[in-house]
Coordinates of N, CA and C in Angstrom, one line a residue:
P10 N 122.0 112.7 91.2 CA 121.9 113.9 90.4 C 121.2 113.5 88.8
A11 N 122.5 113.0 88.2 CA 122.2 113.4 86.6 C 120.6 112.0 86.4
M12 N 120.0 111.1 87.3 CA 119.6 110.3 87.1 C 118.1 111.0 87.5
G13 N 118.1 111.5 88.8 CA 117.0 112.6 89.0 C 116.5 114.0 87.9
V14 N 117.7 114.4 87.4 CA 117.8 115.2 86.3 C 116.9 114.4 85.1
I15 N 117.5 113.7 84.4 CA 116.8 112.7 83.6 C 115.6 112.5 83.6
S16 N 115.1 111.9 84.7 CA 113.8 111.3 85.3 C 112.8 112.7 85.7
E17 N 113.3 113.7 85.8 CA 111.9 114.9 85.9 C 112.1 115.5 84.6
I18 N 113.8 115.7 83.3 CA 113.2 116.7 82.6 C 112.1 115.5 80.9
L19 N 113.0 114.4 81.2 CA 112.6 113.8 79.9 C 111.0 113.6 79.8
P20 N 109.6 112.9 81.1 CA 109.0 113.4 80.3 C 108.0 114.9 80.2
V21 N 108.8 115.7 80.9 CA 109.0 117.5 80.2 C 108.2 117.5 78.6
F22 N 109.6 116.9 77.9 CA 110.0 117.6 76.6 C 109.0 116.5 75.7
S23 N 109.0 115.2 76.2 CA 107.7 114.6 75.7 C 106.8 114.4 76.0
K24 N 106.3 115.5 77.1 CA 105.0 115.1 77.0 C 103.8 114.0 77.6
K25 N 104.9 113.0 77.8 CA 104.5 111.9 78.6 C 104.8 111.4 80.0
P26 N 103.7 111.3 80.6 CA 104.7 110.5 81.9 C 104.9 109.2 81.7
I27 N 105.8 109.8 82.7 CA 107.2 108.2 83.0 C 106.5 107.4 83.6
F28 N 106.6 106.0 82.9 CA 105.6 104.9 83.1 C 107.1 104.4 84.5
G29 N 106.0 103.9 85.8 CA 106.8 103.7 87.4 C 107.8 104.7 87.4
Y30 N 106.4 105.7 87.8 CA 107.6 107.0 88.5 C 107.5 106.5 89.5
K31 N 107.3 105.5 90.4 CA 107.2 105.5 92.5 C 108.0 104.5 92.3
A32 N 108.3 104.0 90.6 CA 109.7 102.2 91.3 C 110.7 103.8 91.1
I33 N 110.8 104.8 90.4 CA 111.3 105.6 90.4 C 111.6 106.3 91.2
A34 N 111.3 106.6 92.1 CA 111.6 107.6 93.4 C 111.7 107.1 94.4
Y35 N 110.6 105.0 94.3 CA 111.2 104.2 95.7 C 112.9 103.8 95.8
S36 N 113.5 103.7 93.8 CA 115.2 103.8 94.1 C 115.8 104.3 94.2
S37 N 115.6 105.6 94.1 CA 116.1 106.9 94.0 C 116.9 106.9 95.8
V38 N 115.5 106.8 97.0 CA 115.8 106.8 98.0 C 117.0 105.4 99.0
A39 N 116.5 104.7 97.8 CA 117.8 103.3 98.3 C 118.7 103.3 98.0
I40 N 118.5 104.0 96.7 CA 120.1 103.6 96.5 C 120.7 105.2 97.5
A41 N 120.4 106.3 97.3 CA 120.9 107.1 98.9 C 121.2 106.3 100.0
L42 N 120.1 105.5 100.7 CA 119.9 104.9 102.2 C 121.4 103.7 101.6
I43 N 121.5 103.3 100.9 CA 122.7 101.8 100.5 C 123.4 102.8 100.5
S44 N 123.8 103.2 99.4 CA 124.8 104.0 99.6 C 125.6 105.0 100.5
F45 N 124.9 105.7 101.5 CA 125.4 105.8 103.0 C 125.8 104.9 103.3
L46 N 125.6 103.2 103.2 CA 126.1 101.8 104.0 C 127.3 102.2 103.5
V47 N 127.5 102.1 102.5 CA 129.0 101.1 101.6 C 130.2 102.4 101.5
W48 N 129.8 103.4 102.5 CA 131.3 104.0 101.9 C 132.4 103.5 102.8
A49 N 132.4 103.3 103.5 CA 133.5 101.2 104.2 C 134.0 100.8 102.4
H50 N 133.5 100.6 101.7 CA 134.2 99.8 100.9 C 135.7 100.6 100.4
H51 N 135.9 102.2 100.4 CA 136.6 103.0 100.3 C 138.0 102.9 100.8
M52 N 137.9 101.8 102.2 CA 139.1 101.8 103.0 C 138.9 100.4 103.3
F53 N 139.7 99.2 102.2 CA 139.5 97.7 101.9 C 141.1 98.2 102.4
V54 N 142.5 98.7 102.1 CA 143.6 98.9 102.1 C 143.7 99.5 103.7
S55 N 142.8 99.9 104.2 CA 142.9 100.5 106.0 C 142.8 98.9 107.4
G56 N 142.9 98.2 107.3 CA 143.2 97.4 107.8 C 141.7 97.0 108.6
I57 N 141.2 97.0 108.1 CA 139.3 96.8 108.7 C 139.1 95.0 108.4
S58 N 138.5 94.2 109.3 CA 138.8 92.8 109.3 C 137.5 92.2 108.3
E59 N 138.1 91.1 108.3 CA 137.8 90.0 106.7 C 136.1 90.3 106.5
T60 N 135.5 90.0 108.1 CA 134.4 89.8 108.1 C 133.1 92.2 107.5
A61 N 134.5 92.2 108.1 CA 133.6 94.1 107.6 C 134.4 94.4 106.5
A62 N 135.0 93.7 106.0 CA 134.5 93.8 103.9 C 134.0 93.3 103.6
T63 N 133.6 91.7 103.6 CA 133.1 91.5 103.0 C 130.9 91.5 103.0
I64 N 131.0 92.2 105.0 CA 129.8 93.2 104.5 C 130.1 94.1 103.9
F65 N 130.5 94.8 103.6 CA 130.7 96.3 102.5 C 130.9 95.5 101.2
S66 N 131.8 94.7 100.8 CA 131.6 94.2 99.7 C 130.2 94.0 99.0
F67 N 129.5 93.5 100.1 CA 128.0 92.6 99.8 C 126.9 93.9 99.9
L68 N 127.1 94.5 100.7 CA 126.6 96.0 100.5 C 126.5 96.5 99.3
T69 N 127.7 96.7 98.4 CA 128.1 97.9 97.2 C 127.5 97.3 96.0
F70 N 127.0 94.9 96.4 CA 127.0 94.8 95.0 C 125.4 94.8 95.3
L71 N 124.7 95.4 96.8 CA 123.5 95.1 96.7 C 123.2 97.4 96.2
V72 N 123.7 97.4 95.9 CA 123.1 99.1 95.8 C 123.0 99.0 93.6
A73 N 123.5 97.7 93.4 CA 122.9 98.1 92.0 C 121.6 97.0 91.9
I74 N 121.1 96.9 92.4 CA 120.1 96.0 92.5 C 118.6 97.9 91.9
P75 N 118.4 99.2 93.0 CA 118.5 99.7 93.2 C 118.2 100.4 91.8
T76 N 120.1 100.6 91.5 CA 120.5 101.4 90.9 C 119.9 101.3 88.9
A77 N 119.2 99.5 89.0 CA 119.3 98.3 87.7 C 117.8 98.8 87.6
I78 N 117.3 99.8 88.2 CA 115.2 99.7 88.6 C 115.6 100.9 87.9
K79 N 116.3 102.2 88.5 CA 116.4 103.3 88.2 C 117.2 103.5 87.1

């Protein structure tokens, strides 16, 4: 939410459009979708399989890409 608020308020007070607004909007959606898939990284101690832990670890790292764009 904070990144979205900054993306909307900053151009209002600077009176300039944000460069790459579409990229910011798409990365917000990507963050939401990927974040929904990484919930299991909180469950490493619950006894999930090593394969599942590896997949969820990869997805956790994957969420960093749209976060860096934003």
